[in-house]
mmCIF file of C-alpha atoms in Angstrom:
data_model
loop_
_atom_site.group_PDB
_atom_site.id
_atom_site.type_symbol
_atom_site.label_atom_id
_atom_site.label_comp_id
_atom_site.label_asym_id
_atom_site.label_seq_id
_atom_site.Cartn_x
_atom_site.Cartn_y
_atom_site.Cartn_z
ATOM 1 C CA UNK A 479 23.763 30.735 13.479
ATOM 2 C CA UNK A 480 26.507 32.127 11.550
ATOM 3 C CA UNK A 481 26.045 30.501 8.536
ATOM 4 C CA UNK A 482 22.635 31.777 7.748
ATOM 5 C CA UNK A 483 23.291 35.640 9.439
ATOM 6 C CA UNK A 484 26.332 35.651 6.068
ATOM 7 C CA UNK A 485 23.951 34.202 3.943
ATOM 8 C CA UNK A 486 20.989 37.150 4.968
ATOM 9 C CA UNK A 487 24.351 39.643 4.734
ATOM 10 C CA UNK A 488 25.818 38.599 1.471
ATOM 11 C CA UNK A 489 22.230 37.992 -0.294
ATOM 12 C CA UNK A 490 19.398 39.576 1.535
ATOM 13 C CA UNK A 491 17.339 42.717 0.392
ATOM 14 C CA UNK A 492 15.659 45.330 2.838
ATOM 15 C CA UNK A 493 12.561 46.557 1.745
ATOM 16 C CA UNK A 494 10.566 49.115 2.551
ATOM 17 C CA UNK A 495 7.723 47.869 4.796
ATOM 18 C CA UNK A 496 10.063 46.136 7.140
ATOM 19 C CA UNK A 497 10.171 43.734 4.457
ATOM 20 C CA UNK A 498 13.391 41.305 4.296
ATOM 21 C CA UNK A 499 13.648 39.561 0.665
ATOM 22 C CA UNK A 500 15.527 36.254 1.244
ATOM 23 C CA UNK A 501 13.880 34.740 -1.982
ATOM 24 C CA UNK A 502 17.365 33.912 -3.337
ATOM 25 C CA UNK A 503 17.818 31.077 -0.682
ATOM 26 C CA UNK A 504 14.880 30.774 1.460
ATOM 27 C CA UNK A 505 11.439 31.316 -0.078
ATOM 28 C CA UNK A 506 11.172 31.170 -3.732
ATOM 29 C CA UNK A 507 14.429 29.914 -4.816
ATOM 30 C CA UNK A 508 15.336 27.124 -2.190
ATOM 31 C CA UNK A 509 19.436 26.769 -0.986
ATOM 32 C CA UNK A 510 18.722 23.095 0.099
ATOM 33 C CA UNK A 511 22.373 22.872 1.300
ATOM 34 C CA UNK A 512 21.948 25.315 3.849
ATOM 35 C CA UNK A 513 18.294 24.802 4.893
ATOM 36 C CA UNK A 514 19.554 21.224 5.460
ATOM 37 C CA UNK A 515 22.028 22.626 7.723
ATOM 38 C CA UNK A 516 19.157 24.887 9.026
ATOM 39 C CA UNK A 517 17.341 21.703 9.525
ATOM 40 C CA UNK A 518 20.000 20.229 11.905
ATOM 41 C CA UNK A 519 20.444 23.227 13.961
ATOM 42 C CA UNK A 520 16.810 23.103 14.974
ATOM 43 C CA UNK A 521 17.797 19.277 15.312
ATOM 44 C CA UNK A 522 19.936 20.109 18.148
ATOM 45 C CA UNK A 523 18.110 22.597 19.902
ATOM 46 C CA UNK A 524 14.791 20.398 20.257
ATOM 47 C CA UNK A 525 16.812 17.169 20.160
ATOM 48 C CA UNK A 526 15.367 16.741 24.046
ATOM 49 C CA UNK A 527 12.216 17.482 23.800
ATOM 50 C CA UNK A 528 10.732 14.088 22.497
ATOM 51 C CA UNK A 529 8.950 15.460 19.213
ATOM 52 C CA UNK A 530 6.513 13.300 17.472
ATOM 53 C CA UNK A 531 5.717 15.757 14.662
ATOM 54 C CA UNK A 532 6.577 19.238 13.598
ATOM 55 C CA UNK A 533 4.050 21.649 12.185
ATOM 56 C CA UNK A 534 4.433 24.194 9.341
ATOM 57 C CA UNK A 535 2.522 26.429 7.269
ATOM 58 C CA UNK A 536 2.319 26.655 3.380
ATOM 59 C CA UNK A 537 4.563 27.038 1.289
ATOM 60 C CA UNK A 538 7.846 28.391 2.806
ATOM 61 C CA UNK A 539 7.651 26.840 6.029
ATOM 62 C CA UNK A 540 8.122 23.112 4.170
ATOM 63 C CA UNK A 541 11.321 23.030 2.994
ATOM 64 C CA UNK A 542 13.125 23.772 6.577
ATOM 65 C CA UNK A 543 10.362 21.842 8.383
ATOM 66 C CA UNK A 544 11.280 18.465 5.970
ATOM 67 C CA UNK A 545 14.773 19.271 6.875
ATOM 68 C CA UNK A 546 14.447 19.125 10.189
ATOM 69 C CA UNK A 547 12.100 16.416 10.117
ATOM 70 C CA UNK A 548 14.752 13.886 8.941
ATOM 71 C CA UNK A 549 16.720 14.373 11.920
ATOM 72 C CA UNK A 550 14.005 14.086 14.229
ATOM 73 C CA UNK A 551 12.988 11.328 11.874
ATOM 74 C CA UNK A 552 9.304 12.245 12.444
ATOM 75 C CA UNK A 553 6.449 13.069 10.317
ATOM 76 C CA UNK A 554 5.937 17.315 8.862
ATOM 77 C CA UNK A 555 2.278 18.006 8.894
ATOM 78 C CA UNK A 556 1.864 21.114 6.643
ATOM 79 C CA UNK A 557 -1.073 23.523 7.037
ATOM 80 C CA UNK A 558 -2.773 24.545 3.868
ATOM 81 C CA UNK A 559 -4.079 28.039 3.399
ATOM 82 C CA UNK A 560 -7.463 28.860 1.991
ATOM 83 C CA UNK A 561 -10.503 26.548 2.034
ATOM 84 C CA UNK A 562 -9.218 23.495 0.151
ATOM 85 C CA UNK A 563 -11.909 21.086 -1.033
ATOM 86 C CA UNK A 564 -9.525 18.247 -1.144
ATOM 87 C CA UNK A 565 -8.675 18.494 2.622
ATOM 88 C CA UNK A 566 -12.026 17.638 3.590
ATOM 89 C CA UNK A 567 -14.538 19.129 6.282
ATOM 90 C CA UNK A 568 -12.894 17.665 9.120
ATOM 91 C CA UNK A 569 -10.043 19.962 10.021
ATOM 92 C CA UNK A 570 -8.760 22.166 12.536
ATOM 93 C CA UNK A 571 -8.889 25.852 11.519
ATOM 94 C CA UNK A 572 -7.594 29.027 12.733
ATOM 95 C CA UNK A 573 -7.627 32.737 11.403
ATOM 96 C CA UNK A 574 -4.251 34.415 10.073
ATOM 97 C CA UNK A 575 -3.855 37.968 9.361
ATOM 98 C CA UNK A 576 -1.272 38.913 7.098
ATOM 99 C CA UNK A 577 0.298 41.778 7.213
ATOM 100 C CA UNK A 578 2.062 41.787 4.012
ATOM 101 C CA UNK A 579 -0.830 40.640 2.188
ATOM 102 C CA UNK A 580 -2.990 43.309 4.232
ATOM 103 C CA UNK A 581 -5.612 40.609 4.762
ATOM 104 C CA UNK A 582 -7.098 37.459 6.665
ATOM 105 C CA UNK A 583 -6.550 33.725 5.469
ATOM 106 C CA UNK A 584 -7.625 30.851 6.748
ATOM 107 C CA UNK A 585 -5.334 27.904 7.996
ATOM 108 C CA UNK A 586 -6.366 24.727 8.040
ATOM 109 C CA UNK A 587 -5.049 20.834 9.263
ATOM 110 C CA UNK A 588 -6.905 17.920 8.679
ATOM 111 C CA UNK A 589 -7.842 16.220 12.766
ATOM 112 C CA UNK A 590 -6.429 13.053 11.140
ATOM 113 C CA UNK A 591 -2.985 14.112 11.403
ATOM 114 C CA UNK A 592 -3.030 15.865 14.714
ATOM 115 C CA UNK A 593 -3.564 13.943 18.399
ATOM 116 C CA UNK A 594 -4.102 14.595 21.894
ATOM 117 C CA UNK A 595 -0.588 12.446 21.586
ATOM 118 C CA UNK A 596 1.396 14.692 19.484
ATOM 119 C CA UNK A 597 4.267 16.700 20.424
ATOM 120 C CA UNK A 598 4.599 19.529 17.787
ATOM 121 C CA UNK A 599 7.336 21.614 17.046
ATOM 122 C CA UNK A 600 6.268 24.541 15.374
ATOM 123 C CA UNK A 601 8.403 25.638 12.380
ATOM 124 C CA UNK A 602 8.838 28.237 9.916
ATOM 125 C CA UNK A 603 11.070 30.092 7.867
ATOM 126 C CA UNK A 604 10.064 33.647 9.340
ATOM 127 C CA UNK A 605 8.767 35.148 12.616
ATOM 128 C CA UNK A 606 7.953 39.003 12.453
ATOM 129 C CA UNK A 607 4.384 39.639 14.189
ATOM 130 C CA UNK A 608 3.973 35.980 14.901
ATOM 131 C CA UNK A 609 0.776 35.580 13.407
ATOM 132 C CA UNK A 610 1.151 32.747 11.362
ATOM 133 C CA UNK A 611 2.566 30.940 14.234
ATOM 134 C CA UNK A 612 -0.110 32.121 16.718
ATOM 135 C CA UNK A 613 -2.303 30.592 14.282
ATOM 136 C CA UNK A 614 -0.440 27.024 14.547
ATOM 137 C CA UNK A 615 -0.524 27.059 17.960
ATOM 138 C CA UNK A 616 -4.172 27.481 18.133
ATOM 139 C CA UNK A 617 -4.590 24.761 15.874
ATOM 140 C CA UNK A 618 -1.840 22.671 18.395
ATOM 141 C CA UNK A 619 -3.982 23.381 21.693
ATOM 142 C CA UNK A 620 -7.179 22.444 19.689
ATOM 143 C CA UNK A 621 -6.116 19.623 18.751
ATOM 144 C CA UNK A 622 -4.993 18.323 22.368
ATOM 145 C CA UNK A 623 -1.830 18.204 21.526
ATOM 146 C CA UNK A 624 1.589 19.679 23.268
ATOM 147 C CA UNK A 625 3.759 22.496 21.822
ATOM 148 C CA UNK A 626 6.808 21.538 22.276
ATOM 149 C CA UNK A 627 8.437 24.821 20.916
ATOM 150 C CA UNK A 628 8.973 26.764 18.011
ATOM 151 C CA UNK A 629 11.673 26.946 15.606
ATOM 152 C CA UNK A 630 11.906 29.805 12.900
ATOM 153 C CA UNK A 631 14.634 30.366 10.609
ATOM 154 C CA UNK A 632 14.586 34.288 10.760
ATOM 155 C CA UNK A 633 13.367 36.321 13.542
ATOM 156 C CA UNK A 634 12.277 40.184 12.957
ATOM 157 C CA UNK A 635 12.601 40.526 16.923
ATOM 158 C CA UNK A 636 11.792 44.102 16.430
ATOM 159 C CA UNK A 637 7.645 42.905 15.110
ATOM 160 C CA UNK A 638 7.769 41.400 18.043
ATOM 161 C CA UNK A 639 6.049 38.394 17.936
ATOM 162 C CA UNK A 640 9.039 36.061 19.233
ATOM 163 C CA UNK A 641 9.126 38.034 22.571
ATOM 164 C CA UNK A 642 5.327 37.582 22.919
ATOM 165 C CA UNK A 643 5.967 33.843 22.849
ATOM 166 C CA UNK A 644 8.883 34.002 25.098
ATOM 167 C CA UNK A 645 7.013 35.889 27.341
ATOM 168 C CA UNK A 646 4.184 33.072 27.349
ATOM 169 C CA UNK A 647 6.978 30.694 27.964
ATOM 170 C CA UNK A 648 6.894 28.791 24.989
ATOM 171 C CA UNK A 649 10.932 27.306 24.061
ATOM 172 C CA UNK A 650 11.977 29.292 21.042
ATOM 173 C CA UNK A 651 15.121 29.312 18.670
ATOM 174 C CA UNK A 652 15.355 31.432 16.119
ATOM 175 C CA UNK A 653 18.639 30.641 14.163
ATOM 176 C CA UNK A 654 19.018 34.829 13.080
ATOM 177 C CA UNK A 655 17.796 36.972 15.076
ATOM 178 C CA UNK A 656 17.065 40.928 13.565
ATOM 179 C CA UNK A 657 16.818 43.943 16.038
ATOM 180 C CA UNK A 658 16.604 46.617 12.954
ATOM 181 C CA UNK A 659 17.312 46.629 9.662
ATOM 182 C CA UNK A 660 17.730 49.563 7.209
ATOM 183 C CA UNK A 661 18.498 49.745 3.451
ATOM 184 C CA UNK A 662 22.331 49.570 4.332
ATOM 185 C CA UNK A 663 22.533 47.625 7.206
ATOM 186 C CA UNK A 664 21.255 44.650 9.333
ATOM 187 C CA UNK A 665 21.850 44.430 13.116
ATOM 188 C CA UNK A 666 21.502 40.573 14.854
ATOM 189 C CA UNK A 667 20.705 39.980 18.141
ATOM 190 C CA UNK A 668 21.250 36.886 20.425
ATOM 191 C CA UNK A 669 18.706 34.850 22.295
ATOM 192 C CA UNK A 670 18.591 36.659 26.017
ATOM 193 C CA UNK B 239 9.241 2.082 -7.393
ATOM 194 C CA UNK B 240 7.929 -0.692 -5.049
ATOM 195 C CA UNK B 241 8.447 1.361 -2.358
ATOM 196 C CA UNK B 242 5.986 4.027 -3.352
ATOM 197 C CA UNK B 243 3.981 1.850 -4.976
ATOM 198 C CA UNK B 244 3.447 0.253 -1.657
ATOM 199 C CA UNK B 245 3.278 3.122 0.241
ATOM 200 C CA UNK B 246 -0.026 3.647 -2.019
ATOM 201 C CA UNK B 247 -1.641 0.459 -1.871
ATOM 202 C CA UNK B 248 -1.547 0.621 2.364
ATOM 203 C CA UNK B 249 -2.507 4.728 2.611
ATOM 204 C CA UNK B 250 -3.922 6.083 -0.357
ATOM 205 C CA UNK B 251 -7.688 6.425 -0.646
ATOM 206 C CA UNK B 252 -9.520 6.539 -4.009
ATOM 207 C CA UNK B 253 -12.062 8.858 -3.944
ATOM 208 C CA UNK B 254 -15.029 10.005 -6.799
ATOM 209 C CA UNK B 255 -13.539 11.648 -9.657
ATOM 210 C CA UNK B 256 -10.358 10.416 -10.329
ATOM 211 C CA UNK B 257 -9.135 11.800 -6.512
ATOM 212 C CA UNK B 258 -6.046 9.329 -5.482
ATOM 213 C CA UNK B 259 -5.776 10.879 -1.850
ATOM 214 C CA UNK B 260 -2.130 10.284 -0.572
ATOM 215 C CA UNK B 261 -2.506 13.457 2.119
ATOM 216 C CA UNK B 262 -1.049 11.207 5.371
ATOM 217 C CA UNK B 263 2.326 10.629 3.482
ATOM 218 C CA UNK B 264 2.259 12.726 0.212
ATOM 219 C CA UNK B 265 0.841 16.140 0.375
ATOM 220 C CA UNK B 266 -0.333 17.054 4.001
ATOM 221 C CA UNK B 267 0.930 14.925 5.946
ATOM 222 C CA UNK B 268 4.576 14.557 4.501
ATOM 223 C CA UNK B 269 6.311 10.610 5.216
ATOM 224 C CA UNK B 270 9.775 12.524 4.974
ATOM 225 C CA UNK B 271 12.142 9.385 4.985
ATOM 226 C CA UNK B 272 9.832 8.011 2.071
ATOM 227 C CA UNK B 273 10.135 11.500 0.593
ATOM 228 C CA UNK B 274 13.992 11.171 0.396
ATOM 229 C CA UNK B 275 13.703 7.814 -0.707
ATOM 230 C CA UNK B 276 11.778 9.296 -4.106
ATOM 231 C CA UNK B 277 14.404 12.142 -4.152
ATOM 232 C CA UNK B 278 17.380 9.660 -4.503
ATOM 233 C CA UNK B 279 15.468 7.559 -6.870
ATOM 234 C CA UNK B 280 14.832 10.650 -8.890
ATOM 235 C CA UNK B 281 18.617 11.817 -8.818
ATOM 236 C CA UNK B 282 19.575 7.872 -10.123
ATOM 237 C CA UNK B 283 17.589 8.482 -13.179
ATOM 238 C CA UNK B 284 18.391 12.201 -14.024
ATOM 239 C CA UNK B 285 21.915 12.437 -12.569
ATOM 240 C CA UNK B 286 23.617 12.194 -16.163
ATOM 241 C CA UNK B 287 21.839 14.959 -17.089
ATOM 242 C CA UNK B 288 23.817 17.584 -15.760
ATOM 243 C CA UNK B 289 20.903 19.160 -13.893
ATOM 244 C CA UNK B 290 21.790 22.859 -12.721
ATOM 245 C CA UNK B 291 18.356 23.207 -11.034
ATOM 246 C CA UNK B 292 14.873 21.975 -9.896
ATOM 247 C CA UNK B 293 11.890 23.505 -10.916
ATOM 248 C CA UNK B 294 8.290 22.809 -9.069
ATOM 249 C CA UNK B 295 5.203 24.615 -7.955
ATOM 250 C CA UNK B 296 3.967 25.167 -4.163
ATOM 251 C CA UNK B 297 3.294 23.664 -2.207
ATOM 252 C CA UNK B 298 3.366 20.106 -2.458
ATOM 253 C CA UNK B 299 6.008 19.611 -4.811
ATOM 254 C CA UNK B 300 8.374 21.559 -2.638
ATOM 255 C CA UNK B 301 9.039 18.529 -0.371
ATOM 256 C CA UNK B 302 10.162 16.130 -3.276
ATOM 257 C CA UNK B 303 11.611 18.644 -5.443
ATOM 258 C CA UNK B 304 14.318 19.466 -1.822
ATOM 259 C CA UNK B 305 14.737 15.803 -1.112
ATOM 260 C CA UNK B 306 16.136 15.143 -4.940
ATOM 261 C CA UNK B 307 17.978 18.824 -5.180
ATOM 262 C CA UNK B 308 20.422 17.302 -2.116
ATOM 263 C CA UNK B 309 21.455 14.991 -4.649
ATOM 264 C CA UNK B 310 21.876 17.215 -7.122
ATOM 265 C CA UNK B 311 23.679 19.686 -4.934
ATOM 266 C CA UNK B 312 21.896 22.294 -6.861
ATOM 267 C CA UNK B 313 18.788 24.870 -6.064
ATOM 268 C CA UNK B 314 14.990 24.456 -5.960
ATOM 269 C CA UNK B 315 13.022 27.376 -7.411
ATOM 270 C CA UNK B 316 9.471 26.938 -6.573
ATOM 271 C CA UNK B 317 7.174 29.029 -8.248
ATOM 272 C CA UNK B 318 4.211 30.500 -6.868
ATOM 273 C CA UNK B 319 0.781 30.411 -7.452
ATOM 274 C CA UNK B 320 -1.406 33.267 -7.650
ATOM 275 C CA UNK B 321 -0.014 37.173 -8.273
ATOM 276 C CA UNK B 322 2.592 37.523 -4.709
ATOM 277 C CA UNK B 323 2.945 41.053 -4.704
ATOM 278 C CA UNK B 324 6.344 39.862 -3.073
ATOM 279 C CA UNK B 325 7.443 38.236 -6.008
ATOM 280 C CA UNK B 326 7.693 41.207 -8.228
ATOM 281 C CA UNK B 327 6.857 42.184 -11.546
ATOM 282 C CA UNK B 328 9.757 40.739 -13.159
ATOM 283 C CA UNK B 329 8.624 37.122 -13.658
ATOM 284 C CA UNK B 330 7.763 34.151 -15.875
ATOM 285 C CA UNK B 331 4.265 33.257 -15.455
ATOM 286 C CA UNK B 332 1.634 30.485 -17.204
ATOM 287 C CA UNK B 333 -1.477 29.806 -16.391
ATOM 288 C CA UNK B 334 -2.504 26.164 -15.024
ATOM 289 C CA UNK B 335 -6.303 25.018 -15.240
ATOM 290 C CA UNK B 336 -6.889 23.094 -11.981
ATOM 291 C CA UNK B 337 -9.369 20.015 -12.564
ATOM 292 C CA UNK B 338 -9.554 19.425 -9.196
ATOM 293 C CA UNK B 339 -10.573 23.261 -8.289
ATOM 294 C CA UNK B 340 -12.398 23.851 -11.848
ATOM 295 C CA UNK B 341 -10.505 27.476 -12.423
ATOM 296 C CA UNK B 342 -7.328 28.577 -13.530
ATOM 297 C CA UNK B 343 -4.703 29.813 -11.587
ATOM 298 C CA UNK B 344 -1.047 31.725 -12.818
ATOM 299 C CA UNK B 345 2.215 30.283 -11.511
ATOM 300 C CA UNK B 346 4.876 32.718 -11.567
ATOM 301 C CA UNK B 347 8.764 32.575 -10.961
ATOM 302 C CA UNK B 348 11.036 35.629 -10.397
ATOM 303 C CA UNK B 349 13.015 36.021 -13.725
ATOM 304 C CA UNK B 350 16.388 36.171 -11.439
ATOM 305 C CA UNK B 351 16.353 31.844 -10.748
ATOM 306 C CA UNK B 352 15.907 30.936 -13.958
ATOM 307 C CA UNK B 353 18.118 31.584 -17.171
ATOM 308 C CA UNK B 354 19.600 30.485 -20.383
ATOM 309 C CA UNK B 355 22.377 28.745 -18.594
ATOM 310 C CA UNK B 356 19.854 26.180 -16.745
ATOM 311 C CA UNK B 357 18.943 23.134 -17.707
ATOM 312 C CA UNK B 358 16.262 21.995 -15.519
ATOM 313 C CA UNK B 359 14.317 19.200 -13.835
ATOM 314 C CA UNK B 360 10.555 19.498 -13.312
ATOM 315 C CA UNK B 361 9.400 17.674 -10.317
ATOM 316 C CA UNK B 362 6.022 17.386 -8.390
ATOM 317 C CA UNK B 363 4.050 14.937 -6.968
ATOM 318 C CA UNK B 364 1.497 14.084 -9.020
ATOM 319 C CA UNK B 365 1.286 13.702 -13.243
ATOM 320 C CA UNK B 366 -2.897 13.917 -13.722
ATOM 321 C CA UNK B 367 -3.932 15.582 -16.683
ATOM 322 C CA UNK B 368 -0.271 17.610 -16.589
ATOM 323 C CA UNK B 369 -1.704 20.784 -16.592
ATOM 324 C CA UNK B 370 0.749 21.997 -13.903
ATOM 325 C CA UNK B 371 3.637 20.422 -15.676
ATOM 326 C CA UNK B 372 2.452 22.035 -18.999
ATOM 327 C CA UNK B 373 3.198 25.215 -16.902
ATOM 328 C CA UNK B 374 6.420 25.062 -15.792
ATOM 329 C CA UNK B 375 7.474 23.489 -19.381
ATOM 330 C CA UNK B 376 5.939 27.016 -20.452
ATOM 331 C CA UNK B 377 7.813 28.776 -18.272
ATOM 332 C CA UNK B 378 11.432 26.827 -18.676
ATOM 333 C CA UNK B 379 10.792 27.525 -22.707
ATOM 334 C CA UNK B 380 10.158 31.383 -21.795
ATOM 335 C CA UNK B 381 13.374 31.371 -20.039
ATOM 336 C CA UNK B 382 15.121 30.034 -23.194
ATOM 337 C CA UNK B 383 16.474 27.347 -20.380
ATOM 338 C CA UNK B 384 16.558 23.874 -21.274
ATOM 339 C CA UNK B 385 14.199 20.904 -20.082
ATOM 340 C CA UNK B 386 16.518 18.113 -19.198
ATOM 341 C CA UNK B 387 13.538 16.127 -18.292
ATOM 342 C CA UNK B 388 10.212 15.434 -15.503
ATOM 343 C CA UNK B 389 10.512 13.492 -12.210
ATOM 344 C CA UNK B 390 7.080 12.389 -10.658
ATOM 345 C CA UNK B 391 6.162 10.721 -7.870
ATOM 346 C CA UNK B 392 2.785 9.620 -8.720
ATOM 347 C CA UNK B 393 1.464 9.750 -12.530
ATOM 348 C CA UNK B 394 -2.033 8.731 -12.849
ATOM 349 C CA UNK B 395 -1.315 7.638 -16.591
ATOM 350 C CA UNK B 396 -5.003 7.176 -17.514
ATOM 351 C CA UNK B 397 -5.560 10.988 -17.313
ATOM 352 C CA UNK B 398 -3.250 11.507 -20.128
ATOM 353 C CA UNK B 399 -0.502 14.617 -19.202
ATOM 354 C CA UNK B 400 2.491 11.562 -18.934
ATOM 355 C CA UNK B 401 1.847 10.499 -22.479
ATOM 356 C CA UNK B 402 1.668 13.659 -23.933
ATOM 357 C CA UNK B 403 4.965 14.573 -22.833
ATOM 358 C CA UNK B 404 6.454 10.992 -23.760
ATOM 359 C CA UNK B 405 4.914 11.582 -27.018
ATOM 360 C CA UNK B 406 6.781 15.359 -26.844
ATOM 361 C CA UNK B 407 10.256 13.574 -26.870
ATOM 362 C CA UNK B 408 10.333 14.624 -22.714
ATOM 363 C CA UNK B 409 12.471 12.491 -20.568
ATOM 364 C CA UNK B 410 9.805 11.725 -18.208
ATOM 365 C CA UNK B 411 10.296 9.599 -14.495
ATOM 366 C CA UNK B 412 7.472 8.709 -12.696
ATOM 367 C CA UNK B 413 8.147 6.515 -9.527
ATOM 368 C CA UNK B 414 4.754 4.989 -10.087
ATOM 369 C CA UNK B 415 2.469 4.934 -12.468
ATOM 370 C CA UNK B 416 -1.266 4.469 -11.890
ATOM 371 C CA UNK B 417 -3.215 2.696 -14.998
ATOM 372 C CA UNK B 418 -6.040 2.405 -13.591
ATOM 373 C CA UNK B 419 -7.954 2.768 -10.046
ATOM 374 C CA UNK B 420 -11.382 1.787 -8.410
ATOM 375 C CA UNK B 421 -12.563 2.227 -5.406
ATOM 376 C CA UNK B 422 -11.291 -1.343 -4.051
ATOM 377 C CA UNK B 423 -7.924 -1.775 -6.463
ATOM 378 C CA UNK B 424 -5.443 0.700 -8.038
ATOM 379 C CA UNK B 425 -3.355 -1.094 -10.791
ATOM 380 C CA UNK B 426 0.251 -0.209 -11.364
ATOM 381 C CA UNK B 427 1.542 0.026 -14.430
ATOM 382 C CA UNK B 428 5.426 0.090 -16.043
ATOM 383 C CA UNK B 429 7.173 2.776 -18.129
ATOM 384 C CA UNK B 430 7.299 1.673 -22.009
#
C-alpha cells in the first residue's frame, strides 16, 4: 500500500536490532487518518471471508484492528498481556516471547468472547518473527474457532514469520512489506 | 448519553469493590460502532476548543481516544505504561497508583508528541478515583502544553477523581456518570 510504504519512508527510523521506529504514526503517537485508511485496506482484502470478529493484541494492535472493525462492522476482541486480575480465571492463554523485550509474556482472552462460531481475523500493526501472532492463533484454534487470516500493517519479511504462515497456508496481507532495511535505506517487497 | 448509559444497564456487571465490568463492549471486548458513537459525542462537546491532539493511556483508552481524534482530524498519543525500553529516555513520565492492581505504575510519553504548541484532550474510558487522569494532567503541565479539557466515557462519580477536576476549573465530559451502583441497580446521574 503506497500510502503507508511513504509514510514508513518519509517518517520511519531504523534501528539497530532490526528495529523499525514508526512511533510517530503507528505505535505511540497514533495517525488515525491513515490507520483508518489502513483499516479499509484490510477491509477489502478480507471483505469475502465472512468475519465475525477480529483479534488483536495489546496495545498497538487496537487502533488498526478498531479501524478495520468498522468496516467489517464486527466486534475487536483485544488480548491483554500479563496476568490481569480483572479478566478473570476463565480465559484462553498462550505464551509470547518477545524478542525486543528479550523475554516471555503471557497473552490472555477471556472464553466469553471467543466461540467455536467465530471467524477471526488476526490483526496487528507489526509482523517480524510472528510470535505475537502465533500466540493469537493458538488462542483462535483453542477456542474452536476459524482463522480466517491475518492482517498486519508492517511486515519485516526478512524475521520471517509471515512466510512461516504462508507456508502453513494461512491468507495473509501485509499492507508494507520489508525485505531489508539499513540505516539509509528501506527495500519493500510484494506479496508473491 | 442514553446510548451508553444503556449500553451499561444491559452488559455491565457490578462486581465487589467498586468493579463496574464493561469488558464485552468497553475494554476487552470493544462494541466499535458504540465506540464511535462516544467519539462523535466527545468531538460535539470539545470541538470549539481548538483541540490539536488527544492524549490517553494504553490500552483501553486507545479505542475511544481514535474514534473522537477522526473528528478532530488530529493525532492520538498514547502513552505507555511501564519503562518501554522502545520509548526512549527522552520522555514525560508520572506515576499512576492503580486501585484496582494496589501498586503504582509510570506512564510515559516520548517528549517528541507533545509540546508547547498543543492544547490537548484527555480521554479514557473510565473516571474512578482519576488517578490515571491525574497523570496525564501531570504530564500535559510538564510539557508546558495546555489542557483544553477531559472526555470520559464512564465516570464513576462516587469515587471522587470527576469532582476534583470540576472543582480544578477542568472542562470535564463524561458520557455517563455513575452515582451510585449495587449489585442489582447502577444509578445515573447528570453533569451540574
Amino acid at each position: 500500500m503506497k500510502m503507508l510504504e511513504d509514510k514508513i519512508l518519509q517518517c520511519g527510523i531504523v534501528l539497530p536490532g532490526n528495529v523499525l521506529k514508526v512511533d510517530s504514526f503507528l505505535n505511540h503517537q497514533l495517525d488515525v487518518k491513515l490507520i483508518n485508511e489502513l483499516g479499509k485496506e484490510l477491509y477489502s482484502s478480507f471483505l469475502n471471508d465472512n468475519i465475525t470478529k477480529i483479534l488483536t493484541v495489546e496495545a498497538s494492535g487496537i487502533a488498526i484492528a478498531c479501524a478495520a472493525a468498522a468496516n467489517f462492522d464486527v466486534p475487536v476482541v483485544f488480548a491483554k498481556k500479563g496476568h490481569h486480575e480483572n479478566v478473570g480465571n476463565d480465559v484462553y492463554t498462550a505464551e509470547v516471547f518477545s524478542f525486543t523485550k528479550k523475554k516471555s509474556y503471557t497473552v490472555a482472552v477471556s472464553k466469553k468472547f471467543l466461540s467455536a462460531d467465530d471467524n477471526v481475523l488476526i490483526v496487528d500493526d507489526f509482523l517480524a518473527t510472528g510470535e505475537a501472532c502465533f500466540g493469537l492463533k493458538k488462542i483462535v484454534e483453542e477456542a474452536g474457532a476459524k482463522l480466517a487470516g491475518v492482517g498486519i500493517a508492517v511486515e519485516k519479511r526478512f524475521q520471517g514469520g509471515g512466510n512461516t504462515l504462508r507456508k502453513e497456508g494461512v491468507k495473509l496481507k501485509s499492507l508494507a512489506i520489508i525485505d531489508s532495511m539499513t540505516d539509509d535505506s528501506i527495500r519493500f517487497g510484494v506479496d508473491d
